[in-house]
Each structure stands twice: as structure tokens, then as C-alpha cells.
């Protein structure tokens, strides 16, 4: 703690100014806490009317101007003004923790904390605590509701937290509170033209600073949208609830952390672990049963329309078809086989309805018991599927038996789904009636954690589609391995428009800042429904495995298509899904991104690079490789004439020796990409005298 006092510059000024000619007293209070490196500073003041406000500076320059804090409550006056500062507590923390799986094995959690206690000066003299944590790479703060003398039930009508961005900025954002959940193409606008946005929202200011505003540890609370209220001032808007207050809680409780990741570059934003650090440590104990894995599945054919989820002549989830996928998975080293449409309830109008879904009854042409056993024999596992159509009332009733069935059959991962327009979640209220809720309201925050913890009791991992946004809860519940929560590959089957090349680059520096995404890459056929062209290249499909992180990755295309593209398929078979280290080598939001990751189970590195619709040449230094080691790089790059509108299948695969002193020139076609596997070279075995020498460099 001794170094802490030197790092933390705390000023508390309490002064009363009697304004000439008026009886109004103005009280200014000021407390500042700095990041461990001293660069970031968060200040708090209680303004004239007793309003608590905060601001953020970096290197002495304003990042966030004075911004309000507080709440509107349902059954009590607003918690927003008439406050005085009654206590400040500081703390410094520096620790390293190990991720059971992730983008890197070890994470440093290093911050200075300031706990600010506020109390109303008159009336009921209620308390409110705001806790600030300042890291080198950003700021998190949250509110604590203490047990109040007036009773402990709190109804939050609205949160008043503001983010007044100091400089003009460009913003990348998707609309919040609109008809869809999170499946939009990103808007790129001046900050001053943002409407109501989901988080993370990513900003690049006029001076080049990168800021992402989001939240961490969204537990039993409503998700936060950001509405621009004036100029560059954004304000929290909580996702509504059907029952009046947006959040109903018993005090004491804490809100989620409001987070600002702040960096000089887009790469710096991606490298930040702030969201994870603000979550609680693992609550599940030994999680060695949580397995990162790659999977194939009866899935893309439904999105192409050649199979149906529903029963009938085109039913995809048949016993014979599943055996074909299990054989394919076993032959190619995939652990998982996802099967959608296996259970009763898909016939008729299931979208946003879900009333007919059974999570224990298989269709008659799907022998789940025999298939689970067949898979096991081949060292493969079925991946479960629970599409709820957002009818959580029906799902929650069956949740226990549904998960028990999977546990009994050795199915240790389930993909859940909540297909319905935003606001279409059907939940059973305390009054015994069905209420319609948002996908990111308090009810759904509770529901997801209920599913995740029930699944954990049975050693099952969860991958939620149409989910609530990711706020880093994988640290606390490591079986919550991935989720969707953005426009995924499925839009390249039937979307209008499909995902333009820029979308995947946008994802890296927006959605992916929140956590892993089940994007389902690897459609090497580059063909969507009706033979439509997917705007991508083969090499880019490979790069997505490295660039868009998830501990579970699908090889989404059909087995028969992989048979047509064996060269590129080799990379999909090789690429790991669990990493000991991650480096962003270059990137600009919406333009391009290059990421290198080190395999957690070997000394191999993998590199992925993608661009928007512009061709690019990106020099990348391999100085992340070990000193003194010789490596061999297998490069999968866009071939001659490749491009998202050109020949998507033009791909060149070549192998060359490399070391940490090399700089590669990555040539990316329009809408293209590049994927590289870098492995330590085996020590040369002494060749027999008359054996032909091996070439150093071979081009396939
Ligand atoms: C939407 C999901 O994102 C997709 O992956 C799934 O196939 C369908 N819902 C059906 O559950
Ligand atoms: Ca979806």
C-alpha cells in the first residue's frame, strides 16, 4: 500500500461560497484518482445544487467533460441532487489471474480505486456510493445502493449517468431499442449524429484517441443503451421492463460497471482486459470440464433452404444425416456436431412463438440416444440445441429435464436461441401472466444467468444466440463460452444485404471488445442461398478464425463443400481455439485488422488479417516469435484476381522459413484476407548420404 499513496493524488476541497446578493450557498467538492501510470485521472465534484458529477482527463487533456450521475426512482424522490460528500476511501490493487481459456492465459488486473460516499444534506438523508476504478487502459465505475433506513426495495425508473465526450469524434454504433436486437450493420457517423446506440460504442476523437463505452458484469439489472441528449453528451437509457421500473432490486446491491476503454489506437482498445477485470473471479470452482472446441453441424443447409428445421421431406436432423456429420467430424478432428431441428416444435409458426417446443422429445427420425452413443464411440460429441423463440416461460419450465437429458447423454455444450424481434421475450410474471420483455432487460439478464448456472451444475457449456450483450461474465461463469449478439454468417446465406467486408472489420473493434462471438466462419464455398455470392475470399474465411475470437468455432460449410477445397480446409483443421497470447499487429476501425495468437497447447502462432473492400499491403513484423528459434510459415493468401467481387477462390498456399527478424508483406485483395500458421521447425535429422535434399521453400 505504500506506493499507492504516491500514485494516488487525492484532493478534497470543501468550500462554501456565499454568492453576493443571494442567499444561495454553492459547495464545490473535488476528489481525483489516477491510473497506476498516472496518465488517466478521474475527478468527482458535487456541484452547486449538490449534484455529483465526474470527468476524465488523460495526460492533462479532457476526455469526458463534467457528466452527471444518479437515478430516478419509482417510489421515492430522485437520487440526483442535494448531496454532500461524506467519505472517500482509496485502494490500490495489482494482481495477475489465469484464464481457464481465452485470448491470453494470464491477465493483469491493476488499478487504483476511489470509493465516494454521498449523503443527502436534508430530508431523508439517503446515501449513494460511487466506486471508480482507474486502470492504465480505462475507467470503470458503478453505484452501490446501501441498505436504506426507508426500506430495502428499490425501483429504478431510469439511470441518469452521462458521458459528455470532450472532443468531436467519429462513432461506430448500432441502434439500441430498435426492432432488431443487435443484428445490424454498423453506422459510422460523427458522434454528434448518434441517436440511441447499443454498447460497446467505439469512438475515435479528432486528436486520434480511441474510446469504447460499454459495461461490465451486467447481473440482475437492465442493459444500458446510450442516447445522445445534446452535442456530444450521451446518457444512459436502461432497457425497459414490462413491470414499470426498469430495475427492481432489494438493497444492498451494486449496479453493473460503466466502462470506458481508452487507448491511442484501435489495437490498444482491443488489447484491453478492463471488462474482464471488472468481473468477479470464477465462481464455479474446477472448470476443467469446460472444453474449447471446433464443431460442424446440420445448420448451414437450413439457412440455405436445402434442409428444414421442421419435420417433413427436407428435415435436416435425421439419424442418417447426423451419422454422416459425425463421421465427417471424426475424420477431420472436430469435437462437436451441432444438430438443429432435432426436437418437436418446429412445425408451424415457431418464430417469436415457441409455445410448441419440447426440449426432451426428439422427432421420430432422430434417434438421439443412439446418435450420442455413436458420436462418443468416435470421440465426437453432439452439441445440443435449444431454440426457444424467446418464449422463456416455456423454456424455463423444461430447463431442468432438458439439461438432465443432455448430461445423461454426454452432451456437454448447448447452443440456445431467442429468435423474436426486440421486445418479444415472453416471460412469466409474478402475477402468473405472460409479459413481453426486451432481450436485454433485467428479466433476460436473470434468465441467462439461470440457464448458465443450471448448465454449470451439469457440466454443460452455453453458447447463446439472440443473447443479451456480453459484459465479461465468462470470467465468473467460464461455461458461458460464447454468444452471437451481432450479424453473423447466417446473413451471408439469406441476408439482404449480406455482410459487406467492412462489417467483419467493424466487429473486431466494436462487438468483439465485449467478448467471444459465435460468428460461424469457414464457408469456403462462398455461396449463400439460391447460389448467391458471399462477398469474401477463401483466404479471408480462414483469417476469420483468428481475427474473430471464440473458444468454440464452427466450420460452418457443408462437408461436401469442404471436399472441394481441401487446401484451405487444412487450415480450418489446424487452427486452435484456445490461446496463451494475443497481439493486435495493426488495425483501424472499419478498415483492416491483423491479429496474431499463440496456441495454448504448442509453440505455434497463428495470424489472421482482413480488410474492408479496399485492397491493402500491410507490413507485419514477426518480432513476437522467440529469439533464436527457426520457424516455418504456411501462408494462405489471396491469389491473383481474388476479391469479394472477383474470384473468391483464388488462393495461394505457400510455405517459407521465418524468424523474429522477418517482416512479412501481407497482400490483401479487396474484401480479402490472409491466414498464416507459424510453427517451430523440427531440428534437422541427419540425412542419408544419397537422399534427395528437401527444398527450403515450396509453393503448392
Ligand atoms: C438464429 C441463430 O442465430 C441461428 O444460428 C439458428 O440456426 C436459428 N436461429 C435457429 O435456431
Ligand atoms: Ca441470429
XYZ file of C-alpha atoms and ligand atoms in Angstrom:
712
model
C 0.000 0.000 0.000
C 2.930 2.423 0.491
C 3.452 3.016 -3.249
C -0.221 3.603 -3.547
C -0.219 6.927 -1.737
C 2.428 8.206 -4.113
C 0.379 7.160 -7.138
C -2.918 8.487 -5.939
C -3.233 12.232 -5.846
C -6.213 12.944 -3.774
C -7.595 16.384 -3.327
C -10.623 17.121 -1.302
C -11.686 20.706 -1.327
C -14.750 21.714 0.532
C -15.538 25.354 0.302
C -18.664 27.347 0.841
C -19.126 30.473 -1.209
C -21.850 32.827 -0.305
C -22.839 34.407 -3.587
C -23.070 38.156 -3.307
C -26.609 39.394 -3.178
C -28.205 35.935 -2.878
C -28.746 33.546 -0.043
C -27.681 30.571 -2.178
C -24.687 28.634 -0.917
C -22.539 26.886 -3.505
C -20.476 23.955 -2.340
C -17.732 22.553 -4.535
C -16.193 19.207 -3.671
C -13.399 17.677 -5.655
C -11.670 14.325 -5.483
C -9.278 12.905 -8.039
C -7.976 9.384 -8.551
C -5.305 8.471 -11.108
C -4.385 5.364 -13.060
C -1.324 3.395 -11.905
C 0.782 5.012 -14.668
C -0.563 8.442 -13.672
C -1.845 9.221 -17.173
C -5.595 8.947 -16.620
C -7.348 10.964 -13.950
C -10.963 10.786 -12.827
C -12.338 13.732 -10.893
C -15.515 13.938 -8.922
C -17.295 17.060 -7.788
C -20.542 17.849 -6.087
C -21.875 20.880 -7.915
C -23.846 23.864 -6.676
C -27.156 22.070 -6.270
C -25.483 19.073 -4.694
C -25.298 17.132 -7.972
C -22.500 14.557 -8.161
C -20.561 14.765 -11.433
C -17.405 13.132 -12.769
C -14.916 13.928 -15.513
C -11.955 12.124 -17.073
C -8.637 13.541 -18.238
C -5.761 11.826 -19.999
C -2.322 13.389 -19.878
C -3.990 16.565 -18.623
C -6.405 16.775 -21.593
C -10.131 16.343 -21.115
C -11.619 13.061 -22.373
C -15.020 13.219 -20.639
C -16.307 16.615 -19.506
C -18.353 17.001 -16.327
C -21.092 14.398 -16.562
C -23.994 13.672 -14.251
C -24.580 10.664 -12.043
C -27.763 9.498 -10.348
C -31.157 7.834 -10.629
C -34.870 8.397 -10.979
C -36.706 6.054 -8.625
C -40.233 4.678 -8.719
C -41.387 5.176 -5.161
C -39.006 7.792 -3.841
C -37.635 11.173 -4.914
C -34.804 11.169 -7.465
C -31.325 10.297 -6.217
C -29.538 13.053 -8.049
C -29.091 16.309 -6.125
C -28.883 17.739 -2.615
C -25.859 15.532 -1.918
C -22.769 16.185 0.111
C -19.588 14.208 0.041
C -19.197 12.374 3.321
C -16.369 9.954 2.711
C -13.572 8.884 0.398
C -11.761 5.582 0.574
C -8.845 4.686 -1.640
C -7.395 1.358 -2.536
C -4.767 0.120 -4.924
C -4.821 -3.335 -6.488
C -2.334 -5.280 -8.585
C -2.795 -8.957 -9.320
C -2.431 -11.489 -12.101
C -5.043 -14.145 -12.718
C -5.230 -17.120 -15.032
C -7.998 -17.637 -17.560
C -9.230 -21.217 -17.913
C -9.467 -20.443 -21.633
C -9.198 -17.235 -23.570
C -7.245 -14.893 -25.801
C -4.367 -14.970 -23.345
C -3.535 -17.140 -20.401
C -2.614 -14.542 -17.800
C -4.328 -11.236 -17.200
C -3.003 -8.379 -15.097
C -5.595 -6.571 -13.017
C -4.016 -3.308 -11.926
C -5.982 -0.270 -10.789
C -6.460 2.480 -8.268
C -9.879 2.710 -6.697
C -11.775 5.556 -5.123
C -14.954 4.878 -3.170
C -17.002 8.052 -2.937
C -19.736 8.183 -0.283
C -22.502 10.705 -0.808
C -25.380 11.609 1.503
C -28.364 13.850 1.063
C -27.967 17.012 3.073
C -31.584 17.296 4.155
C -34.811 15.290 4.093
C -34.377 11.538 4.305
C -30.570 11.845 4.134
C -30.257 8.837 1.817
C -26.820 7.526 0.841
C -25.324 6.681 -2.538
C -21.841 5.299 -3.141
C -19.951 5.594 -6.427
C -16.859 3.449 -6.871
C -14.290 4.417 -9.524
C -11.563 2.070 -10.714
C -8.907 3.644 -12.861
C -6.683 1.380 -14.955
C -3.945 2.373 -17.386
C -6.323 1.386 -20.209
C -9.534 2.964 -18.976
C -12.065 3.593 -16.265
C -14.904 1.657 -14.678
C -17.393 2.994 -12.183
C -20.503 1.670 -10.538
C -23.063 2.627 -7.948
C -23.661 0.911 -4.646
C -27.101 1.041 -3.089
C -26.619 0.603 0.618
C -29.341 -0.688 2.867
C -31.538 2.392 3.236
C -33.309 3.177 6.506
C -36.523 3.769 4.496
C -36.792 0.157 3.346
C -34.832 -2.004 1.016
C -36.973 -2.346 -2.143
C -35.619 -0.108 -4.923
C -37.354 0.507 -8.240
C -35.133 2.245 -10.781
C -37.127 4.144 -13.378
C -34.035 5.492 -15.121
C -30.311 5.846 -14.631
C -29.010 9.371 -15.158
C -25.351 8.551 -15.875
C -23.893 10.704 -18.624
C -20.813 10.542 -20.834
C -20.025 14.021 -22.176
C -17.297 13.343 -24.736
C -14.858 16.250 -24.674
C -13.704 16.202 -28.310
C -15.515 15.787 -31.620
C -15.302 12.154 -32.683
C -16.296 9.585 -35.272
C -18.600 6.916 -33.834
C -19.200 3.287 -34.854
C -22.516 2.117 -33.464
C -25.686 0.088 -33.917
C -29.138 1.265 -32.812
C -30.372 0.317 -29.333
C -34.062 -0.105 -28.540
C -34.952 -0.709 -32.185
C -36.886 -3.568 -33.792
C -33.929 -5.954 -34.009
C -31.775 -6.961 -31.090
C -28.114 -6.492 -32.093
C -28.063 -7.730 -35.695
C -27.301 -4.572 -37.631
C -24.601 -3.290 -39.918
C -22.592 -0.629 -38.101
C -23.236 3.085 -38.568
C -20.175 5.268 -38.945
C -21.197 8.844 -38.166
C -19.932 11.913 -36.365
C -20.617 11.444 -32.640
C -22.931 14.439 -32.928
C -25.217 12.334 -35.171
C -25.609 9.295 -32.922
C -29.215 8.549 -31.978
C -29.704 5.784 -29.443
C -26.940 3.196 -29.503
C -26.090 -0.172 -28.053
C -22.758 -0.627 -26.339
C -19.912 -1.135 -26.984
C -19.932 2.104 -28.971
C -16.484 2.910 -30.359
C -15.233 6.475 -30.822
C -12.178 7.936 -32.487
C -11.728 11.548 -31.462
C -10.349 14.412 -33.541
C -6.982 14.038 -31.785
C -6.869 10.288 -32.522
C -7.867 8.977 -29.108
C -9.899 5.743 -29.195
C -12.687 5.284 -26.640
C -15.147 2.421 -26.232
C -18.064 2.885 -23.838
C -19.656 -0.311 -22.546
C -20.492 -2.059 -19.283
C -19.114 -4.938 -17.228
C -20.844 -7.533 -15.036
C -24.434 -6.985 -16.152
C -26.076 -9.035 -13.393
C -29.728 -8.716 -12.313
C -30.025 -5.288 -13.909
C -31.189 -3.834 -17.219
C -28.771 -3.438 -20.121
C -27.596 0.100 -20.863
C -28.258 1.893 -24.143
C -26.754 5.309 -24.846
C -28.889 8.174 -26.094
C -27.344 11.377 -27.358
C -29.091 14.142 -25.478
C -27.218 17.134 -26.878
C -23.988 17.871 -28.737
C -21.551 15.138 -27.741
C -23.319 14.249 -24.500
C -24.522 10.650 -24.236
C -26.835 9.469 -21.497
C -27.636 6.009 -20.128
C -31.061 4.682 -21.048
C -31.885 1.394 -19.373
C -33.635 -1.306 -21.358
C -37.289 -1.201 -20.249
C -39.259 -3.732 -18.269
C -42.946 -4.552 -18.623
C -43.474 -4.131 -14.892
C -42.861 -0.393 -14.540
C -39.448 0.237 -13.008
C -36.667 -0.837 -15.364
C -34.830 -2.447 -12.459
C -36.353 -3.878 -9.285
C -33.897 -4.852 -6.577
C -33.568 -5.196 -2.867
C -30.791 -3.067 -1.388
C -27.966 -3.548 -0.737
C -26.828 -4.156 -4.310
C -24.372 -2.813 -6.862
C -25.066 -1.785 -10.453
C -23.008 -3.085 -13.396
C -19.789 -1.181 -14.074
C -19.983 1.628 -16.608
C -16.784 1.295 -18.623
C -14.616 3.496 -20.798
C -11.712 1.797 -22.534
C -9.291 4.493 -23.639
C -6.289 3.984 -25.936
C -4.133 5.687 -28.521
C -5.079 3.203 -31.221
C -7.743 0.719 -32.276
C -5.239 -2.041 -31.482
C -4.867 -0.653 -27.959
C -8.633 -0.843 -27.421
C -8.708 -4.496 -28.440
C -5.790 -5.379 -26.160
C -7.591 -4.048 -23.074
C -8.721 -6.578 -20.445
C -10.652 -3.988 -18.450
C -14.083 -5.594 -18.968
C -12.868 -8.978 -17.686
C -11.002 -7.379 -14.809
C -14.164 -5.680 -13.584
C -15.995 -9.002 -13.364
C -15.897 -11.257 -10.307
C -13.448 -14.176 -10.346
C -14.629 -17.661 -11.333
C -17.489 -18.791 -9.084
C -17.689 -22.314 -10.495
C -14.540 -23.819 -8.987
C -12.851 -26.511 -11.066
C -13.891 -25.840 -14.646
C -11.581 -28.298 -16.368
C -14.787 -29.750 -17.848
C -15.259 -26.607 -19.958
C -13.665 -27.519 -23.282
C -12.864 -25.076 -26.063
C -13.663 -26.884 -29.317
C -14.360 -26.713 -33.030
C -17.602 -28.046 -34.413
C -19.526 -28.795 -37.566
C -23.252 -29.195 -37.812
C -26.566 -29.590 -39.509
C -27.045 -25.876 -39.765
C -25.901 -24.110 -42.957
C -28.201 -26.317 -45.055
C -31.206 -24.915 -43.169
C -30.046 -21.383 -43.804
C -29.556 -22.238 -47.484
C -33.059 -23.685 -47.537
C -31.990 -27.133 -48.739
C -32.995 -28.581 -45.365
C -35.694 -27.577 -42.906
C -35.759 -27.452 -39.116
C -39.361 -28.655 -39.379
C -40.273 -32.285 -39.957
C -41.077 -33.482 -43.473
C -39.233 -34.491 -46.626
C -36.494 -31.859 -46.189
C -35.967 -32.438 -42.456
C -32.233 -31.945 -41.797
C -31.880 -33.538 -38.368
C -32.283 -37.161 -39.366
C -30.361 -40.043 -37.868
C -28.669 -40.822 -41.189
C -27.605 -37.221 -41.862
C -26.299 -36.832 -38.304
C -24.215 -40.008 -38.679
C -22.738 -38.508 -41.840
C -21.735 -35.382 -39.898
C -20.343 -37.445 -37.003
C -18.216 -39.425 -39.457
C -17.035 -36.200 -41.080
C -16.187 -34.667 -37.688
C -14.295 -37.782 -36.584
C -12.337 -37.969 -39.835
C -11.283 -34.333 -39.624
C -10.675 -33.791 -35.935
C -13.736 -31.754 -34.953
C -15.009 -32.396 -31.435
C -18.572 -31.192 -31.871
C -21.563 -31.873 -34.098
C -24.401 -29.373 -33.700
C -27.812 -30.588 -34.787
C -30.629 -28.063 -35.087
C -34.244 -29.078 -35.624
C -33.866 -32.333 -33.655
C -36.725 -31.691 -31.262
C -40.503 -31.405 -31.510
C -41.964 -27.949 -32.014
C -40.517 -26.571 -35.256
C -43.577 -27.286 -37.378
C -45.767 -24.261 -37.916
C -45.031 -20.715 -36.910
C -42.290 -21.081 -34.321
C -40.694 -17.637 -34.798
C -41.438 -15.426 -31.763
C -43.832 -18.078 -30.568
C -42.057 -21.117 -29.186
C -45.117 -22.467 -27.440
C -44.789 -25.920 -29.020
C -41.112 -26.536 -28.323
C -40.227 -29.651 -26.385
C -36.644 -29.819 -25.180
C -36.780 -33.506 -24.346
C -38.812 -35.060 -27.197
C -36.900 -35.780 -30.392
C -38.559 -36.022 -33.797
C -39.153 -39.708 -34.651
C -36.485 -39.690 -37.397
C -33.786 -38.532 -34.931
C -32.530 -41.247 -32.565
C -30.809 -39.041 -30.012
C -29.738 -41.883 -27.709
C -28.145 -43.962 -30.462
C -26.523 -40.899 -32.048
C -24.995 -39.684 -28.776
C -23.544 -43.175 -28.284
C -22.308 -43.352 -31.901
C -20.641 -39.956 -31.512
C -18.964 -40.954 -28.257
C -17.582 -44.099 -29.855
C -15.923 -41.859 -32.441
C -14.597 -39.379 -29.826
C -17.083 -36.788 -31.009
C -19.864 -35.092 -29.004
C -23.238 -33.904 -30.147
C -23.757 -30.208 -29.420
C -27.221 -29.566 -28.024
C -29.644 -27.004 -29.381
C -32.424 -25.186 -27.532
C -34.203 -22.694 -29.774
C -36.737 -21.001 -27.510
C -38.112 -18.420 -29.969
C -37.726 -16.141 -26.914
C -40.513 -17.940 -25.053
C -38.602 -18.225 -21.806
C -41.774 -19.172 -19.937
C -41.944 -22.437 -21.892
C -38.166 -22.947 -21.726
C -37.759 -22.321 -18.009
C -40.493 -24.844 -17.243
C -38.499 -27.527 -19.059
C -34.978 -26.345 -18.278
C -34.099 -28.919 -15.613
C -35.201 -32.043 -17.525
C -33.815 -30.618 -20.790
C -30.329 -30.206 -19.329
C -30.578 -33.513 -17.449
C -31.192 -35.282 -20.764
C -28.060 -33.758 -22.283
C -25.975 -34.542 -19.195
C -27.149 -38.144 -19.294
C -26.164 -38.462 -22.970
C -22.738 -36.837 -22.516
C -23.762 -33.712 -24.441
C -21.651 -31.072 -22.711
C -22.418 -27.923 -24.725
C -25.701 -26.338 -25.760
C -26.475 -23.596 -28.233
C -29.513 -21.621 -27.067
C -31.555 -19.249 -29.205
C -34.029 -16.433 -28.606
C -35.418 -15.686 -32.062
C -38.044 -12.927 -31.775
C -37.964 -9.253 -32.563
C -36.640 -6.994 -29.817
C -39.191 -6.685 -27.042
C -40.613 -10.086 -27.903
C -39.323 -12.166 -24.991
C -42.256 -13.922 -23.320
C -41.711 -14.279 -19.585
C -43.946 -15.490 -16.812
C -44.635 -12.629 -14.398
C -45.205 -12.828 -10.645
C -48.895 -12.376 -11.432
C -48.921 -15.691 -13.293
C -49.371 -13.962 -16.681
C -47.103 -13.716 -19.720
C -45.290 -10.392 -20.086
C -43.332 -9.186 -23.107
C -39.779 -8.126 -22.348
C -36.659 -6.868 -24.112
C -33.758 -9.186 -24.916
C -31.512 -7.026 -22.716
C -33.880 -6.116 -19.892
C -33.472 -7.202 -16.276
C -35.672 -10.281 -16.790
C -33.421 -11.550 -19.573
C -30.240 -10.754 -17.606
C -31.639 -13.010 -14.885
C -32.787 -15.676 -17.322
C -29.399 -16.074 -19.000
C -27.606 -16.484 -15.692
C -30.196 -19.008 -14.581
C -29.544 -21.098 -17.700
C -25.762 -20.725 -17.344
C -25.704 -21.736 -13.677
C -28.143 -24.629 -14.178
C -25.994 -25.805 -17.085
C -22.837 -25.454 -14.955
C -24.324 -27.742 -12.295
C -24.433 -30.409 -15.006
C -21.052 -29.509 -16.529
C -22.584 -28.109 -19.711
C -21.282 -25.055 -21.589
C -23.590 -22.447 -23.127
C -23.465 -20.556 -26.432
C -26.417 -18.152 -26.599
C -27.804 -16.740 -29.844
C -30.023 -13.655 -29.877
C -28.483 -13.154 -26.447
C -28.098 -10.306 -24.033
C -24.841 -8.490 -24.783
C -21.559 -9.795 -23.410
C -20.231 -7.893 -20.394
C -17.384 -10.221 -19.437
C -19.338 -12.692 -17.303
C -17.268 -15.528 -18.777
C -14.731 -14.710 -16.076
C -17.252 -15.517 -13.331
C -19.038 -18.300 -15.234
C -16.453 -19.855 -17.573
C -19.052 -22.244 -19.034
C -20.637 -19.241 -20.799
C -18.272 -19.839 -23.687
C -19.670 -17.704 -26.482
C -22.671 -15.951 -27.881
C -23.917 -14.286 -31.030
C -25.156 -10.719 -30.459
C -24.263 -9.261 -33.859
C -24.882 -10.000 -37.530
C -23.260 -13.408 -38.027
C -22.513 -15.645 -41.004
C -26.182 -16.613 -41.387
C -26.760 -13.232 -43.074
C -24.440 -14.416 -45.851
C -26.934 -17.177 -46.598
C -30.156 -15.167 -46.805
C -29.385 -11.583 -45.743
C -30.254 -8.600 -47.876
C -27.720 -7.172 -47.917
C -25.201 -9.826 -46.961
C -22.371 -8.849 -44.587
C -20.147 -6.477 -46.585
C -16.370 -6.897 -45.996
C -16.364 -3.815 -43.789
C -18.762 -5.485 -41.337
C -16.298 -8.096 -40.116
C -13.619 -5.430 -39.667
C -16.116 -3.301 -37.753
C -16.875 -6.238 -35.474
C -13.236 -6.508 -34.341
C -13.213 -3.059 -32.780
C -16.842 -2.905 -31.585
C -18.740 -6.139 -30.746
C -15.563 -8.155 -30.131
C -14.454 -5.724 -27.393
C -17.275 -7.252 -25.331
C -16.156 -10.879 -25.693
C -16.216 -14.026 -27.850
C -18.653 -14.255 -30.737
C -20.013 -17.418 -32.368
C -19.727 -15.907 -35.865
C -19.595 -19.369 -37.528
C -16.942 -18.742 -40.206
C -15.431 -21.098 -42.756
C -17.918 -21.035 -45.637
C -15.319 -21.918 -48.255
C -17.927 -22.381 -50.983
C -18.592 -18.621 -50.705
C -22.136 -19.442 -51.732
C -25.336 -18.477 -49.972
C -28.943 -19.420 -50.663
C -30.013 -19.673 -54.284
C -26.370 -19.810 -55.368
C -25.786 -16.200 -54.255
C -22.202 -14.955 -53.916
C -20.820 -14.288 -50.428
C -18.692 -11.103 -50.533
C -15.477 -12.688 -49.264
C -12.498 -14.754 -50.366
C -11.354 -18.218 -49.329
C -8.288 -16.823 -47.558
C -10.482 -14.381 -45.660
C -12.748 -17.169 -44.432
C -9.637 -18.704 -42.854
C -8.447 -15.424 -41.355
C -11.778 -15.041 -39.537
C -10.858 -17.973 -37.243
C -8.013 -15.905 -35.841
C -9.470 -12.427 -36.094
C -12.939 -13.094 -34.587
C -12.136 -14.818 -31.309
C -14.270 -17.561 -29.803
C -13.277 -20.640 -27.768
C -15.803 -22.542 -29.841
C -15.554 -22.134 -33.594
C -17.766 -23.684 -36.205
C -16.686 -24.953 -39.581
C -19.993 -23.792 -40.951
C -19.978 -25.090 -44.522
C -21.314 -28.434 -45.774
C -18.992 -31.472 -45.689
C -19.342 -31.867 -49.454
C -18.094 -28.298 -49.915
C -15.036 -28.898 -47.734
C -14.223 -31.834 -50.009
C -13.969 -29.323 -52.895
C -11.480 -27.023 -51.152
C -9.001 -29.327 -49.394
C -6.063 -26.873 -49.410
C -7.899 -24.189 -47.452
C -9.734 -26.761 -45.331
C -6.374 -27.836 -43.918
C -6.084 -24.501 -42.094
C -9.552 -24.934 -40.545
C -8.489 -28.366 -39.307
C -5.228 -26.989 -37.881
C -6.313 -23.720 -36.271
C -6.656 -23.903 -32.463
C -9.387 -22.180 -30.466
C -7.568 -21.548 -27.193
C -4.641 -19.159 -26.889
C -1.857 -18.318 -24.484
C -1.206 -14.913 -26.028
C -2.790 -12.425 -28.416
C -1.264 -9.428 -30.216
C -3.037 -6.956 -32.453
C -0.368 -6.155 -35.038
C -2.269 -3.387 -36.799
C -5.786 -2.127 -37.359
C -8.097 0.795 -37.995
C -11.765 0.619 -37.041
C -13.748 -0.440 -40.100
C -10.684 -0.606 -42.385
C -8.445 -3.565 -41.510
C -7.167 -5.692 -38.651
C -4.286 -8.122 -38.203
C -4.105 -10.313 -35.100
C -1.503 -12.914 -34.067
C -2.325 -15.515 -31.426
C -0.203 -18.197 -29.796
C -1.665 -21.675 -29.402
C -2.123 -22.612 -25.748
C -1.058 -26.195 -26.356
C 2.002 -25.744 -28.584
C 4.579 -23.164 -29.680
C 2.660 -22.426 -32.866
C 1.463 -18.936 -33.717
C -1.465 -18.156 -35.994
C -2.010 -14.891 -37.781
C -5.182 -13.558 -39.377
C -5.632 -10.375 -41.357
C -8.737 -8.925 -43.001
C -9.517 -5.757 -44.922
C -12.648 -3.898 -45.975
C -13.458 -3.505 -49.675
C -10.062 -1.838 -50.321
C -7.002 -3.880 -51.265
C -4.068 -3.348 -48.908
C -0.445 -4.218 -48.366
C 0.303 -4.463 -44.655
C 3.851 -4.949 -43.406
C 3.931 -7.032 -40.215
C 6.989 -7.680 -38.127
C 7.255 -11.187 -36.684
C 9.124 -9.904 -33.630
C 6.665 -11.730 -31.360
C 8.427 -15.005 -32.259
C 11.055 -16.437 -29.911
C 14.669 -15.352 -30.149
C 16.948 -17.975 -31.639
C 14.128 -20.205 -32.920
C 13.564 -21.120 -36.540
C 10.019 -21.289 -37.761
C 8.152 -22.375 -40.819
C 5.211 -20.260 -42.013
C 2.373 -21.747 -44.037
C 0.722 -18.797 -45.716
C -2.829 -18.842 -47.105
C -3.214 -15.681 -49.145
C -5.480 -14.167 -51.763
C -4.340 -15.345 -55.175
C -4.202 -13.459 -58.448
C -7.528 -11.828 -59.303
C -9.003 -12.604 -55.872
C -11.568 -10.293 -54.303
C -15.028 -10.117 -52.799
C -16.341 -9.267 -56.251
C -13.556 -11.002 -58.180
C -12.505 -14.637 -57.961
C -13.123 -15.556 -54.324
C -11.496 -18.945 -54.776
C -8.156 -17.612 -55.991
C -5.883 -18.652 -53.139
C -2.174 -19.301 -52.910
C -0.742 -21.548 -50.225
C 2.991 -21.416 -49.678
C 5.472 -22.438 -47.009
C 8.606 -20.477 -46.140
C 11.109 -20.280 -43.312
C 10.725 -17.277 -40.994
C 12.208 -15.878 -37.799
C 11.540 -12.965 -35.484
C 13.686 -10.750 -37.679
C 11.376 -11.072 -40.682
C 8.766 -8.595 -41.782
C 6.024 -10.058 -43.952
C 4.173 -8.021 -46.542
C 0.548 -9.111 -46.292
C -1.174 -8.512 -49.616
C -4.914 -8.443 -49.146
C -7.333 -8.400 -52.081
C -10.461 -6.195 -51.963
C -12.636 -7.813 -49.274
C -9.917 -10.416 -48.824
C -7.680 -11.702 -46.097
C -4.716 -13.788 -45.140
C -4.164 -16.609 -42.650
C -0.785 -17.934 -41.537
C 0.316 -20.828 -39.388
C 3.789 -20.378 -37.935
C 5.364 -23.486 -36.376
C 8.833 -24.029 -34.887
C 10.902 -26.035 -37.351
C 11.785 -29.517 -36.242
C 15.528 -29.906 -35.657
C 17.067 -31.231 -38.882
C 17.508 -35.008 -38.888
C 20.787 -36.148 -40.379
C 20.033 -37.087 -43.956
C 21.294 -40.278 -45.500
C 24.159 -39.663 -47.975
C 22.325 -40.427 -51.198
C 18.862 -39.000 -50.265
C 17.500 -36.111 -52.351
C 17.812 -32.799 -50.420
C 14.495 -31.242 -49.333
C 13.690 -27.814 -50.804
C 13.795 -24.938 -48.298
C 10.806 -23.265 -49.829
C 7.858 -24.901 -51.515
C 4.889 -23.377 -53.237
C 1.792 -25.509 -53.603
C -30.839 -17.913 -35.207
C -29.457 -18.380 -34.907
O -28.536 -17.312 -34.940
C -29.097 -19.443 -35.903
O -27.762 -19.839 -35.741
C -30.056 -20.600 -35.754
O -29.799 -21.543 -36.757
C -31.503 -20.148 -35.863
N -31.751 -19.013 -35.047
C -32.490 -21.249 -35.469
O -32.361 -21.537 -34.114
Ca -29.163 -14.804 -35.061
